[in-house]
Each structure stands twice: as structure tokens, then as C-alpha cells.
């Protein structure tokens, strides 16, 4: 009897593990759909690192913890080399001390050695770098615990599942908007591009996305976020802190030891909801990174995180953060996973609700999901992970009891404001003033009339209200912005484009280049950057500055056809990522649909016609070839993609980017050290991006990569020597490293 087809909605921890184990069990028709390619950027598991431990007061999770710990430690497993055993300290206070005591009792019953309480003196004796007072803490230490670079692990398992036969669908074709039901049976799901994915069995592994997708699931699961903040040590500091344990204060936050790049991750455990979302009434839903790429750390939580650090390592408490983000997860009402059939619906299964402790089970959790499908799941686990309809057991213990706050109660991060300001195209009539009058009311839109000279936008206010008011103001100032409260405003023509006339190479007639308007171009750039941060494509700030100059001074680059080629490629990718091409018969009235100009712009074709390589080779040539290869890959032209990436590899060798010597300091160099550091890191990341693209494209066609053996002496990308401002030039380092190591 043939095995059923399976559709998995969500490419995070539960979805990836399930796909992998389905393939291991002989299923041949397994499809994973997600808005993002692996590792999914909306997954809580796509992170710098996560805790691996077996300390639980619940015997089922304690046993599963020991099982998964064995896989992480196994030198022959898929995850070999990722686990770092650092031990961890669990910090309790009045409301969480009983959780610690129950976990310790269970560890003793299981015969686990070394689980013990430590006072402050013992902590300082074992780890001299921990100089804080730990005021009011009860500290339980467990030596058999550690961490893994979670984004790398998730990517590794997803690649293995795909290599062995699982099909991954991403972009708008993988972004699921609703499920398909027929006579009480789930038949599949509808994607953002209208495509319907059908299967015999549908598994929703959407994490924080579940409450928006399945309305009835809101009884048991809500979206909540912790906040991640990363600080960077100087090279000479890494040795001092490298042996500290993970410290998890259940009422404040978590600190990890530094990784090989000197990055220390902090995580607030004071969780935040998103009920004020305007769409899903009564539900806390995901704040997707695809829609809110600049979500960072609200000011209130930053203050609390720094207080937490000050209690352990005072000298790091005021260290600048090099990165902050929100990490959304599906939180079950009783913090138990939901791995069960969905009530009253045939062929629909839930496998999600990691509840901020699911990642550690990545290697094994999919095995139990497959057991559920095959009706062989252990009865105890079946009861533990069943649908509860919002009920909690009488002895329920929340290890993170700090009262929840909603996003709309917290202060907007400054980086978020800058992005919103750019999106809304606010002009100089309005400014963000930190000292604005706190009495300014936000309930009356009329006060924001363009003629009100004294009006100011208040920065310290609830985030969602702020954004809505900011957009309303923009609508009053700019006729191409449309909002709910400004329905009558005229929207600009979707088909508008800006012409540029370039000088020809031979002095003949000029070349006409057409680009979208500046507003549309910046919109498409954000889409491209948001969806493709696993590779390094170009220097981001410089690229953005060149776009602005191109539109503000139209003649500034009329001699540079390669720049217009590269810009056309990025915008073409933005269009392709935003929405797959429609059939000729389809129509749209969506004013924000930039893929439906009245005279369609073939941006990729334009880019190809502009591309030229002279005898003077440049890094820009390499950037352009990589973009061409990726565009063909994304639009399902794998053979053309391989041709372009082959040229990229050849060009990078001609530029000697594979030579370790060029990355060594030279006395004769005249560039200032900062510029030199950025340039060399840019060259290095371009080389590794080329290698990774070559490997990925060759794998899809079952070919041998062009670059068979990258030099073992070539350094890996790092942030060493880069200031936080410099790092803004680059795409996500951890995701690139994960691609390199996969």
C-alpha cells in the first residue's frame, strides 16, 4: 500500500524535523511550504543559538531531553560538531523556585550527576568572569547542558530532507493564507499567489503563525515573542568569558557564552503578545519579519535586559548591542506541544507550539509526528500533546511568570521608526523629537493637518498606534499613500516609470533605461534584502545611497551602465519575490501591486542588455553575475543559473578572491584601516557567497560544483574589526556562515 502525500505548512523546527523523518520512513511525496527558504526567517529556531538540556520537572520531557541530547552529542549524527557543552545555571526567584526544586528531584531520580544548588561565592569561584551580586537569585546548576548554533542546525536538517526527496516551496507560492476544506475534511492550503497545494494529510507546523491560520486554534495557542539582543566582545575579551555557562534567570532572561566570533546572545524571557493587530480580533498573532523587518528591542525591554546583565557581569551591562530582533513562537496555554489531530476535522494535524522550549528536540520531534500519522504514538505522549481547548492542569507551573505585555504598550525601536519614515516618505515638515510633549494626543487625526506648524509626532508611544498615525500623516502629505482613514486619496499610477538616458560606449545614440519610481524602487529593495539575507550581495548602505543619488541627480551615473544593470537586477528580484508573474488573463486593482505596470518593465532583460565586462575586472561585475545566477535560480531556470555562476567562479578567481594572501595586512596599503577592513570583508563574503551559490545550483542539477575545493587556508567571514555602523553594510553573518558550513 502506497504512503499518503503529506503537506507541511511551516519550515521551522517541527516542520523541518517532520519532513526529514517522513522521508526516513519511506514517504515519497512530502512538501514543505513556507514564506522563506530554509532556515525560515519566521521560525523561532532561526537564531544565533539555543539551549540544549534535559532538566525538566515533567518526566516525559526529561526523558525526551536525554534522547535528543544523545543525538546532539553523537559524532556520527547529522548534527555532528554543533553541540557545545557549557553547562547552565537556572536562576529562580519566589515564583519559580518550586520549578527548580521539581527539576532537581527528577534529575536525582534519573541518576543524573552534578545537578546542584550554587551560592554566589561558589559561582564566582567556578567562573571568575561572573562578578555580579546575583541579588535574590536561587541558582541550580546542571553540567550536562549546552548550546548549538540553531540556525545552522535547522538549515542542515532542511538541506538533508530536501536532498533525500522532500520538496520545498517558498516565496508567495509557499506563503499560506488559508486552508482548503471540503465536507469537514482538510484538502490542502491556498498560497498568497492563489496556488492551491493539495495532499492526503495536511500538517500545520506554523508556530506563531497558527492562530492567524486556524481560528479555532486560538483556544490553545497564541503568538508570543521574546526579544534577542546581541553584543560583541573585543578579540582580547573572548578568552575571559568563553567558559561561562548559560545563565537562565526564569524571571528575567538568558545569557549565552560567546561564540567563535565573540558574539554574546541575550534573550529576554519577559514575553510580549500581539493582540493589537487590526485583523484577527481576539488573537495574538505573528509579527512576521517579512512584514516588519526592522522589529527590534523596545526600550522597556532593553532597560530590563541591561539590568539582568548588571546582576551577573556588570562590566558588560552598558555594552552596545550590534543586533536586536524579536523571536516569535507559538505558545500553548499549558506550554505543552500540540502534536495531535485537529478537533472535528479529517486529515488535518497540528505539530507546533514549541512554547519557547521546542528547539532542543529538533533531531527527534519529527519522529513522534510521524508516529502520530501512523497511529503509533505512545499513549502518554498522545495525552500530553493533545488538544486541550484552553484548559490547564491544576498543578501547572509557568517557568516564565512575568506578566505579558502587548506590542502596542511598548516603545517603538528607533530603527523601526527610521524604516517606517522611509516607507511613508515623510518630508522635512515633520521630525521625530525625543523630547516631544508627552501630553500630545494620538486619538484625533485632525490635529495632524499639514497646516499645523506646531504638530510633532510623539516618539515614545504605543507602536501600532504610532505607525497608523504616521501613515495617516503621510497620506495627507502624499497623494500616492492610501490608508484606512484616508480612503478618498488618489493613488499614484502603478505603471509609472522613470527614464534615464545613458551614454553609449561608442559615442553613438543614447540608451534608454526605464526604472520604477524611487518609492517603488526602495520598496522592492527592502523586499529583496528581507528575503535574501543568507548571502552577501553588495555593500548595503552604499547601494542604498547610490539609488538615492541616481534619482535625485539623474545624470550622476549616465556613464555607468553596469550600475544600472545591477540596480535593474535587484529590482527584478524584488518584483519576483513580491509576487510571481500573473497569467495574461488576470487583472488586479491593487494599487500597491508593482508587478502590474501599464507598460510592463522587463527589468531582467534590461539588465542582461546592459551587462558588459571589460578587461578591467571589478567586484561589481562579480556582484552582478551572482545576482543574475540567483534570479535564474529563483525563476526556475537552473541551467541558465549554472552558466552565470560558472562565470562568477571564474571571475572571482581572476580577481584572486580565493587567495588567502590578499586578506592579510600589508604595510604598503594606503587605504585607511576602516575602509580596508570593509573592503576585505566585502571581498571575502562575495567569494563565499559565490561558492555557496555554486554548490546549491550544482546540487539541484546533480552536477559537480565548479569550485571543487575551496582553500582550507581561506578565512571565514567575521565581524572582527567592524564597528556596528560598518556591520550595517553587510547581510546577515550567521546565516552566511550557516550556508558555508551546511
XYZ file of C-alpha atoms in Angstrom:
742
model
C 0.000 0.000 0.000
C 1.459 3.362 -1.015
C 2.040 6.009 1.641
C -0.114 9.159 1.580
C 1.079 12.509 0.278
C 1.856 14.995 3.056
C 1.768 18.796 3.010
C 3.665 20.502 5.842
C 2.821 24.146 6.446
C 5.852 25.790 8.060
C 9.572 25.171 7.614
C 10.635 25.774 11.210
C 11.707 23.258 13.843
C 8.635 20.997 13.832
C 8.069 21.201 10.090
C 11.693 20.543 9.159
C 12.081 17.632 11.574
C 8.800 16.115 10.392
C 9.824 16.350 6.726
C 13.165 14.709 7.495
C 11.642 11.805 9.432
C 8.863 11.256 6.895
C 11.493 10.759 4.206
C 13.406 8.436 6.555
C 10.233 6.336 6.926
C 9.820 5.935 3.188
C 7.299 8.679 2.355
C 7.951 9.860 -1.189
C 5.512 12.755 -1.610
C 6.400 15.274 1.109
C 6.050 19.017 0.504
C 7.085 21.817 2.865
C 5.651 25.284 2.220
C 6.986 28.414 3.885
C 7.250 32.085 3.043
C 11.033 31.873 3.427
C 13.705 29.451 2.277
C 15.375 27.361 4.975
C 16.137 28.274 7.645
C 12.804 30.099 7.706
C 13.237 33.647 8.983
C 9.904 33.454 10.810
C 10.944 30.348 12.724
C 11.894 30.779 16.377
C 14.687 28.291 15.670
C 16.432 30.572 13.177
C 18.614 32.170 15.789
C 22.215 32.582 16.869
C 21.945 29.734 19.374
C 19.569 27.774 21.603
C 19.823 25.888 24.900
C 20.119 22.098 24.847
C 19.240 20.489 28.187
C 17.325 17.653 29.838
C 16.330 19.473 33.021
C 12.542 19.385 33.335
C 10.102 18.781 36.176
C 7.981 16.720 33.728
C 9.265 13.132 33.286
C 8.238 12.914 29.619
C 10.223 15.989 28.608
C 13.124 14.942 30.829
C 13.311 11.598 29.014
C 12.966 13.237 25.598
C 15.679 15.694 26.641
C 18.088 12.841 27.334
C 17.198 11.257 23.999
C 17.779 14.407 21.977
C 20.934 15.241 23.951
C 22.331 11.906 22.837
C 21.743 12.811 19.184
C 23.327 16.254 19.552
C 26.422 14.635 21.106
C 26.647 11.754 18.614
C 29.773 12.260 16.427
C 28.076 10.321 13.620
C 24.789 12.220 13.582
C 23.586 14.810 11.105
C 24.419 17.468 13.705
C 27.979 16.435 14.477
C 30.228 19.239 15.661
C 27.426 21.664 16.557
C 26.879 20.931 20.259
C 28.917 22.883 22.843
C 28.590 21.634 26.413
C 28.847 24.681 28.664
C 26.525 23.700 31.494
C 23.736 26.019 32.564
C 22.581 27.832 35.637
C 18.845 28.080 36.247
C 18.039 31.189 38.245
C 14.859 31.171 40.286
C 13.001 33.639 42.478
C 9.929 33.397 44.660
C 7.551 32.410 41.851
C 9.894 29.944 40.108
C 11.885 28.273 42.898
C 9.474 25.334 43.014
C 10.119 24.665 39.319
C 13.840 24.356 40.142
C 13.167 22.034 43.069
C 10.977 19.743 40.970
C 13.587 19.616 38.192
C 16.330 18.769 40.708
C 14.255 15.987 42.278
C 13.618 14.414 38.866
C 17.312 14.669 37.893
C 18.241 12.792 41.077
C 15.649 10.082 40.370
C 17.123 9.679 36.876
C 20.629 9.332 38.365
C 21.998 12.422 36.669
C 25.178 13.613 38.325
C 26.276 17.133 39.238
C 22.879 18.873 39.386
C 23.265 21.087 42.458
C 22.470 24.431 44.004
C 25.280 27.020 43.976
C 25.582 30.131 46.112
C 27.165 33.321 44.794
C 30.575 32.510 46.260
C 30.685 29.130 44.504
C 29.641 30.755 41.229
C 32.444 33.307 41.411
C 34.905 30.582 42.354
C 33.994 28.421 39.348
C 33.662 31.321 36.870
C 35.722 34.396 37.898
C 34.242 36.387 34.998
C 30.856 36.372 36.779
C 31.447 39.279 39.145
C 27.845 40.334 39.805
C 25.871 40.074 43.028
C 23.067 37.804 41.707
C 20.675 39.554 44.118
C 17.807 37.383 45.347
C 18.667 34.517 42.994
C 18.349 30.804 43.732
C 20.838 29.108 41.400
C 20.532 25.495 40.250
C 23.481 24.284 38.160
C 23.329 21.449 35.636
C 26.611 20.465 33.952
C 25.027 18.242 31.266
C 23.651 21.058 29.161
C 24.920 23.331 26.454
C 24.002 25.096 23.245
C 24.074 24.783 19.483
C 24.096 27.383 16.685
C 20.437 26.838 15.990
C 20.141 28.468 12.577
C 22.930 26.242 11.279
C 21.298 23.110 12.710
C 17.925 23.953 11.194
C 19.495 24.619 7.792
C 21.483 21.381 7.938
C 18.388 19.271 8.605
C 16.315 21.076 5.956
C 19.032 20.526 3.343
C 19.193 16.837 4.268
C 15.406 16.468 3.960
C 15.424 18.214 0.592
C 18.367 16.201 -0.691
C 16.586 12.970 0.217
C 13.373 13.903 -1.565
C 11.319 16.459 0.348
C 10.051 19.296 -1.838
C 10.331 22.869 -0.559
C 8.129 25.653 -1.939
C 8.905 29.218 -0.798
C 8.094 32.831 -1.621
C 4.498 33.769 -2.364
C 3.839 30.217 -3.534
C 4.805 28.995 -0.060
C 3.153 31.736 1.992
C -0.103 30.141 3.132
C -3.147 32.350 3.616
C -5.873 29.785 4.340
C -6.700 26.104 4.422
C -8.999 24.309 1.985
C -11.882 22.338 3.481
C -14.434 20.087 1.799
C -17.178 18.404 3.853
C -15.257 18.579 7.105
C -12.010 17.352 5.549
C -8.878 19.439 5.058
C -7.761 19.032 1.462
C -4.853 21.464 1.293
C -3.943 25.119 1.506
C -4.116 28.309 -0.560
C -0.902 30.301 -1.061
C -0.519 34.060 -1.377
C -0.207 33.765 -5.165
C -3.511 31.868 -5.373
C -1.938 28.454 -5.933
C -3.664 25.569 -4.126
C -1.455 22.855 -2.610
C -3.335 19.596 -2.042
C -2.339 16.481 -0.094
C -3.790 13.434 1.638
C -2.503 14.642 5.005
C -2.048 18.310 5.999
C 0.231 19.156 8.938
C 0.221 22.702 10.278
C 3.638 23.374 11.797
C 3.340 27.146 11.589
C 4.452 28.083 15.115
C 3.428 31.655 15.879
C 1.527 31.683 12.566
C -1.030 29.095 13.751
C -3.545 31.482 15.427
C -3.933 33.508 12.219
C -4.271 30.424 10.025
C -6.637 28.293 12.130
C -9.111 30.463 14.006
C -10.227 27.705 16.367
C -6.629 27.087 17.422
C -6.654 30.307 19.429
C -8.096 28.437 22.410
C -4.776 26.662 22.862
C -2.030 28.627 21.096
C -1.087 32.295 20.927
C 1.865 34.070 19.338
C 4.372 35.479 21.804
C 7.839 36.886 21.325
C 10.983 37.046 23.321
C 13.493 39.743 22.395
C 17.012 38.860 21.273
C 19.922 41.265 21.782
C 23.495 40.552 20.687
C 26.639 42.224 21.949
C 30.140 41.738 20.579
C 33.302 41.190 22.596
C 36.658 42.575 21.595
C 39.075 39.804 20.493
C 41.062 40.024 23.736
C 37.885 39.586 25.820
C 36.776 36.267 24.322
C 39.209 34.219 26.395
C 37.910 35.800 29.598
C 34.281 34.873 29.015
C 34.481 31.768 26.801
C 33.938 29.264 29.630
C 30.976 30.869 31.378
C 27.842 28.716 31.498
C 24.485 29.576 30.030
C 22.618 31.535 32.706
C 18.822 31.438 32.579
C 17.002 33.577 35.113
C 13.433 32.393 34.653
C 12.026 35.798 35.537
C 14.476 37.983 33.591
C 16.449 36.499 30.738
C 19.157 34.232 29.342
C 22.813 34.920 28.547
C 24.944 32.603 26.415
C 28.726 32.171 26.315
C 30.412 33.912 23.366
C 30.557 32.062 20.066
C 33.681 31.838 17.910
C 33.009 35.348 16.590
C 32.823 36.856 20.073
C 29.053 37.316 19.912
C 27.100 37.028 23.165
C 23.369 36.471 22.830
C 20.925 37.804 25.398
C 17.286 36.794 25.447
C 14.538 38.377 27.486
C 12.051 35.871 28.936
C 9.535 38.616 29.646
C 7.266 37.691 26.797
C 5.236 40.014 24.575
C 1.963 39.410 22.721
C 0.444 40.961 19.589
C -3.302 41.299 20.165
C -3.478 44.844 18.766
C -3.172 43.676 15.159
C -6.298 45.142 13.458
C -7.096 41.921 11.560
C -7.515 38.893 13.829
C -9.832 40.001 16.594
C -9.076 38.486 19.975
C -5.925 36.709 18.780
C -2.250 37.304 19.402
C -0.619 36.690 16.021
C 2.813 36.588 14.426
C 4.553 39.881 13.614
C 6.337 38.427 10.583
C 9.852 39.566 9.768
C 8.693 39.686 6.160
C 6.285 42.500 7.019
C 8.250 44.108 9.852
C 11.940 43.546 9.045
C 13.094 46.229 11.487
C 11.325 44.902 14.572
C 13.925 45.173 17.300
C 14.150 45.593 21.035
C 11.643 48.022 22.587
C 13.214 50.432 25.042
C 11.468 48.991 28.088
C 12.935 45.555 27.453
C 16.390 46.962 26.747
C 16.394 48.582 30.189
C 15.337 45.282 31.768
C 17.913 43.225 29.844
C 20.724 45.550 30.850
C 19.620 45.294 34.491
C 19.765 41.492 34.140
C 23.318 41.653 32.755
C 24.370 44.054 35.518
C 23.364 41.477 38.136
C 25.770 38.908 36.604
C 28.524 40.737 34.668
C 28.345 44.468 35.496
C 31.153 45.417 33.112
C 29.087 44.271 30.097
C 25.800 45.868 31.132
C 26.210 49.007 29.027
C 27.892 47.376 26.027
C 26.174 48.471 22.764
C 24.025 45.881 21.013
C 25.173 45.040 17.497
C 21.856 43.397 16.664
C 18.369 43.058 18.126
C 15.329 41.167 16.906
C 12.038 39.687 18.003
C 11.742 35.902 18.155
C 8.110 34.805 17.797
C 6.922 31.360 18.829
C 3.602 29.557 19.235
C 2.896 29.392 22.976
C 0.498 26.709 24.174
C -1.793 27.528 27.082
C -0.138 24.801 29.193
C 3.290 25.084 27.457
C 2.995 21.524 26.097
C 3.484 20.958 22.382
C 0.446 20.311 20.227
C 1.083 17.158 18.195
C -2.379 15.849 17.517
C -5.249 15.645 15.048
C -7.110 18.934 14.891
C -10.536 18.521 16.507
C -13.506 17.720 14.273
C -11.508 17.944 11.053
C -10.344 14.966 8.995
C -6.783 14.805 7.584
C -5.672 17.940 9.483
C -2.897 17.595 12.053
C -1.208 20.112 14.312
C 2.526 19.795 15.025
C 3.690 23.011 16.608
C 3.578 25.225 19.732
C 7.242 24.968 20.692
C 6.398 27.256 23.623
C 9.964 28.543 23.890
C 11.432 25.109 24.641
C 10.902 23.190 21.414
C 14.149 23.730 19.511
C 16.263 21.285 21.528
C 14.076 18.451 20.188
C 14.800 19.276 16.524
C 16.640 15.978 15.876
C 13.813 13.770 17.180
C 10.453 15.589 17.347
C 9.547 14.736 13.745
C 9.791 11.053 14.593
C 6.897 11.448 17.014
C 4.854 13.435 14.491
C 5.207 10.529 12.051
C 4.168 8.158 14.846
C 1.009 10.247 15.208
C 0.252 9.965 11.473
C 0.759 6.212 11.649
C -1.345 5.889 14.815
C 1.564 4.511 16.831
C 2.298 7.449 19.160
C 2.863 6.484 22.814
C -0.361 6.966 24.777
C 1.331 9.108 27.424
C 2.732 11.475 24.802
C -0.582 11.447 22.950
C -2.292 12.719 26.092
C 0.482 15.236 26.868
C 0.319 16.757 23.371
C -3.448 16.537 22.822
C -5.736 19.464 22.106
C -6.737 20.972 25.467
C -9.358 23.558 24.473
C -7.606 26.115 26.689
C -7.575 24.001 29.847
C -4.533 23.891 32.133
C -3.724 21.205 34.709
C -4.249 22.127 38.359
C -0.508 21.864 39.070
C 0.536 23.980 36.054
C 3.807 25.867 36.546
C 4.795 28.698 34.216
C 8.596 28.959 34.342
C 8.366 32.494 32.949
C 5.612 34.131 35.008
C 6.390 37.801 34.339
C 3.097 39.442 33.233
C 2.697 39.617 29.446
C 2.737 42.977 27.703
C 1.405 43.678 24.245
C 3.391 45.270 21.421
C 1.106 48.275 21.443
C 2.140 49.033 25.046
C 5.852 49.233 24.255
C 8.105 51.901 22.823
C 8.925 51.757 19.138
C 12.586 50.893 18.409
C 14.422 53.732 16.656
C 15.463 51.520 13.744
C 11.816 50.667 13.181
C 10.911 54.349 13.120
C 13.583 55.076 10.529
C 12.223 52.333 8.291
C 8.629 53.498 8.689
C 9.699 57.069 7.974
C 11.309 55.945 4.749
C 8.332 53.802 3.740
C 5.902 56.626 4.375
C 8.158 59.142 2.615
C 7.757 61.719 5.353
C 9.295 65.032 4.360
C 11.074 67.621 6.432
C 7.838 69.230 7.610
C 7.773 66.614 10.386
C 10.530 65.317 12.638
C 10.994 62.785 15.401
C 11.710 64.577 18.641
C 12.717 62.522 21.656
C 11.629 65.355 23.914
C 8.184 65.789 22.423
C 5.412 66.811 24.776
C 4.084 63.626 26.377
C 0.643 65.175 26.549
C 0.261 65.127 22.765
C -2.923 63.207 21.993
C -2.929 60.494 19.350
C -6.627 59.808 19.088
C -7.591 62.697 16.841
C -6.218 62.515 13.297
C -7.341 66.058 12.528
C -4.597 67.570 14.657
C -2.068 66.337 12.114
C -3.180 68.660 9.364
C -0.295 69.745 7.103
C -1.048 73.303 8.122
C -0.491 72.658 11.835
C 3.007 74.055 12.207
C 3.480 73.110 15.871
C 2.451 69.480 15.475
C 5.042 66.892 16.359
C 4.964 63.130 16.151
C 5.485 61.634 19.564
C 8.232 59.010 19.511
C 7.577 57.399 22.876
C 4.154 55.890 22.253
C 2.485 52.543 21.516
C 3.988 51.056 18.391
C 0.969 50.132 16.327
C -0.868 53.394 17.067
C 2.253 55.309 16.136
C 2.566 53.513 12.809
C -1.085 54.048 11.944
C -0.883 57.776 12.739
C 2.386 58.131 10.886
C 0.872 56.554 7.791
C -2.193 58.773 8.065
C 0.043 61.851 8.179
C 1.861 60.614 5.094
C -1.420 60.224 3.268
C -2.239 63.873 3.898
C 1.117 64.920 2.509
C 1.494 62.468 -0.362
C -1.324 61.513 -2.746
C 0.087 58.069 -3.509
C -0.272 56.819 0.089
C -3.597 55.189 0.961
C -4.745 54.263 4.484
C -7.945 53.117 6.122
C -8.649 56.599 7.463
C -7.861 58.340 4.165
C -9.927 56.286 1.706
C -10.563 59.121 -0.763
C -6.927 59.902 -1.517
C -5.760 59.284 -5.075
C -3.248 56.500 -5.505
C -0.404 57.018 -7.969
C -0.397 55.086 -11.202
C 1.151 51.663 -10.777
C 2.647 51.827 -14.237
C 4.732 54.957 -13.795
C 8.433 54.665 -14.540
C 11.406 56.970 -14.621
C 13.509 57.194 -17.821
C 17.312 57.518 -17.782
C 19.406 58.120 -20.875
C 22.874 56.542 -20.745
C 25.819 57.468 -22.889
C 26.745 54.760 -25.385
C 30.162 53.104 -25.395
C 30.978 54.247 -28.936
C 29.623 57.778 -28.678
C 26.544 56.911 -30.743
C 22.903 57.275 -29.781
C 21.947 57.197 -26.140
C 20.487 54.115 -24.435
C 17.095 54.486 -22.764
C 16.771 52.751 -19.382
C 13.448 52.583 -17.543
C 13.176 52.097 -13.789
C 10.259 52.200 -11.343
C 9.737 55.361 -9.323
C 12.096 55.941 -6.412
C 9.417 54.970 -3.889
C 8.747 51.719 -5.712
C 12.462 51.041 -6.103
C 13.100 51.406 -2.363
C 10.095 49.184 -1.672
C 11.467 46.441 -3.947
C 14.947 46.791 -2.433
C 13.516 46.159 1.039
C 11.748 43.050 -0.223
C 14.958 41.776 -1.801
C 17.047 42.417 1.322
C 14.421 40.924 3.609
C 14.215 37.651 1.695
C 17.873 37.114 0.733
C 19.968 37.868 3.785
C 21.631 34.422 3.824
C 24.076 35.597 1.140
C 26.186 38.726 0.777
C 25.302 40.556 -2.439
C 26.762 44.072 -2.151
C 27.555 46.769 0.403
C 24.058 47.664 1.544
C 24.373 51.276 2.699
C 26.458 52.261 -0.308
C 23.971 50.581 -2.624
C 21.089 52.444 -0.980
C 22.972 55.756 -1.190
C 23.632 55.204 -4.904
C 19.929 54.619 -5.532
C 19.023 57.876 -3.837
C 21.664 59.752 -5.806
C 20.508 58.126 -9.045
C 17.007 59.537 -8.612
C 17.966 62.881 -7.059
C 20.723 63.556 -9.648
C 19.617 61.702 -12.805
C 22.829 62.443 -14.706
C 25.205 61.263 -11.970
C 25.659 57.725 -13.384
C 24.922 58.158 -17.094
C 28.392 56.727 -17.891
C 27.938 53.659 -15.678
C 25.812 51.078 -17.450
C 26.955 48.338 -15.036
C 25.352 50.233 -12.157
C 22.023 50.389 -13.980
C 22.442 46.699 -14.832
C 22.923 45.790 -11.165
C 20.100 48.033 -9.990
C 17.746 46.524 -12.597
C 18.621 43.035 -11.326
C 17.908 43.846 -7.697
C 14.570 45.425 -8.612
C 13.730 42.450 -10.837
C 14.384 40.120 -7.920
C 12.270 42.320 -5.664
C 9.395 42.000 -8.127
C 9.815 38.239 -8.436
C 9.958 37.800 -4.678
C 6.987 40.045 -4.038
C 4.644 38.282 -6.397
C 5.054 35.595 -9.009
C 4.111 36.690 -12.556
C 0.373 36.599 -13.288
C -1.240 34.984 -16.312
C -2.193 37.390 -19.068
C -5.895 36.949 -18.304
C -5.551 38.003 -14.664
C -6.361 41.510 -13.547
C -5.723 43.410 -10.370
C -6.956 46.586 -8.762
C -4.317 46.538 -6.064
C -2.613 49.976 -6.087
C 0.457 48.520 -4.373
C 0.966 45.815 -6.989
C 4.216 46.993 -8.522
C 4.326 43.954 -10.823
C 1.418 45.281 -12.931
C 2.700 48.392 -14.708
C 0.672 49.658 -17.634
C 3.734 49.140 -19.817
C 5.500 46.130 -18.233
C 9.145 46.657 -17.425
C 11.321 43.656 -18.234
C 13.947 44.544 -15.662
C 15.905 41.313 -16.028
C 16.004 41.589 -19.810
C 17.106 45.194 -19.433
C 19.867 44.109 -17.060
C 21.169 41.482 -19.471
C 21.282 44.025 -22.313
C 23.268 46.418 -20.111
C 25.798 43.917 -18.753
C 29.343 44.263 -20.026
C 32.750 43.104 -18.755
C 35.880 44.977 -19.768
C 39.481 43.926 -19.289
C 39.449 45.856 -16.022
C 37.570 43.442 -13.780
C 35.700 44.738 -10.747
C 33.869 43.419 -7.702
C 30.723 44.987 -9.147
C 30.992 42.578 -12.099
C 31.016 39.675 -9.642
C 28.073 41.070 -7.677
C 26.111 41.350 -10.912
C 26.843 37.794 -12.082
C 25.812 36.392 -8.697
C 22.538 38.317 -8.905
C 21.922 37.007 -12.427
C 22.541 33.443 -11.261
C 20.200 33.844 -8.318
C 17.445 35.421 -10.441
C 17.534 32.475 -12.838
C 17.544 30.070 -9.902
C 14.541 31.765 -8.308
C 12.571 31.888 -11.573
C 13.198 28.176 -12.217
C 15.858 28.454 -14.901
C 18.512 26.238 -13.302
C 20.656 25.689 -16.398
C 20.951 29.403 -17.080
C 21.738 29.899 -13.381
C 24.606 27.394 -13.581
C 26.055 29.199 -16.614
C 26.062 32.523 -14.766
C 27.531 31.064 -11.561
C 30.286 29.370 -13.580
C 31.248 32.815 -14.865
C 31.126 34.121 -11.288
C 33.571 31.477 -10.086
C 35.940 32.227 -12.973
C 35.740 35.965 -12.350
C 36.328 35.610 -8.615
C 39.472 33.598 -9.340
C 40.693 36.212 -11.803
C 40.166 38.749 -9.021
C 42.172 36.373 -6.784
C 39.456 36.255 -4.148
C 40.409 32.629 -3.447
C 43.943 33.629 -2.469
C 44.370 33.773 1.343
C 47.247 36.210 0.917
C 45.046 39.090 -0.198
C 43.271 39.060 3.162
C 46.499 39.508 5.121
C 47.528 43.013 6.322
C 50.121 44.758 4.158
C 52.323 47.633 5.255
C 52.164 49.224 1.826
C 48.380 49.622 1.806
C 47.319 53.265 1.694
C 43.636 52.938 2.437
C 42.646 53.944 5.924
C 42.206 50.911 8.168
C 38.418 51.208 8.396
C 37.922 51.303 4.611
C 40.440 48.494 4.143
C 38.658 46.315 6.696
C 35.285 46.795 4.987
C 36.747 46.155 1.522
C 38.495 42.934 2.532
C 35.454 41.611 4.372
C 33.334 42.509 1.340
C 35.683 40.566 -0.941
C 35.731 37.580 1.404
C 31.948 37.397 1.737
C 31.499 37.745 -2.022
C 33.825 34.790 -2.525
C 31.964 32.599 -0.041
C 28.596 33.651 -1.480
C 29.802 32.580 -4.905
C 30.984 29.226 -3.552
C 27.668 28.598 -1.761
C 25.593 29.513 -4.805
C 27.776 27.268 -6.953
C 27.255 24.365 -4.535
C 23.476 24.912 -4.266
C 22.894 25.185 -8.016
C 25.089 22.196 -8.824
C 23.244 20.095 -6.258
C 19.865 20.860 -7.849
C 21.074 19.620 -11.242
C 23.088 16.751 -9.695
C 26.269 18.211 -11.121
C 29.715 18.722 -9.661
C 30.303 22.272 -8.384
C 32.681 24.385 -10.462
C 34.736 25.130 -7.364
C 35.576 21.667 -6.064
C 37.887 22.502 -3.181
C 37.891 25.989 -1.625
C 41.215 26.744 0.025
C 41.322 25.474 3.610
C 43.525 28.444 4.441
C 40.885 30.947 3.375
C 39.360 32.648 6.441
C 35.660 32.531 7.194
C 33.668 35.759 7.205
C 33.576 37.522 10.562
C 32.702 40.865 12.136
C 36.131 41.320 13.663
C 37.349 44.884 13.227
C 33.939 46.140 12.105
C 32.058 48.761 14.077
C 28.259 48.410 14.468
C 27.939 51.075 11.770
C 30.248 49.118 9.458
C 28.235 45.932 10.001
C 25.185 47.660 8.543
C 26.932 47.386 5.167
C 26.695 43.597 5.282
C 23.953 41.000 5.146
C 23.365 38.506 7.972
C 26.697 36.972 9.050
C 25.247 33.999 10.925
C 23.069 32.923 8.012
C 26.011 33.112 5.611
C 28.157 31.047 7.999
C 25.334 28.512 8.223
C 25.269 28.258 4.418
C 29.057 27.799 4.304
C 29.010 25.015 6.894
C 25.983 23.180 5.542
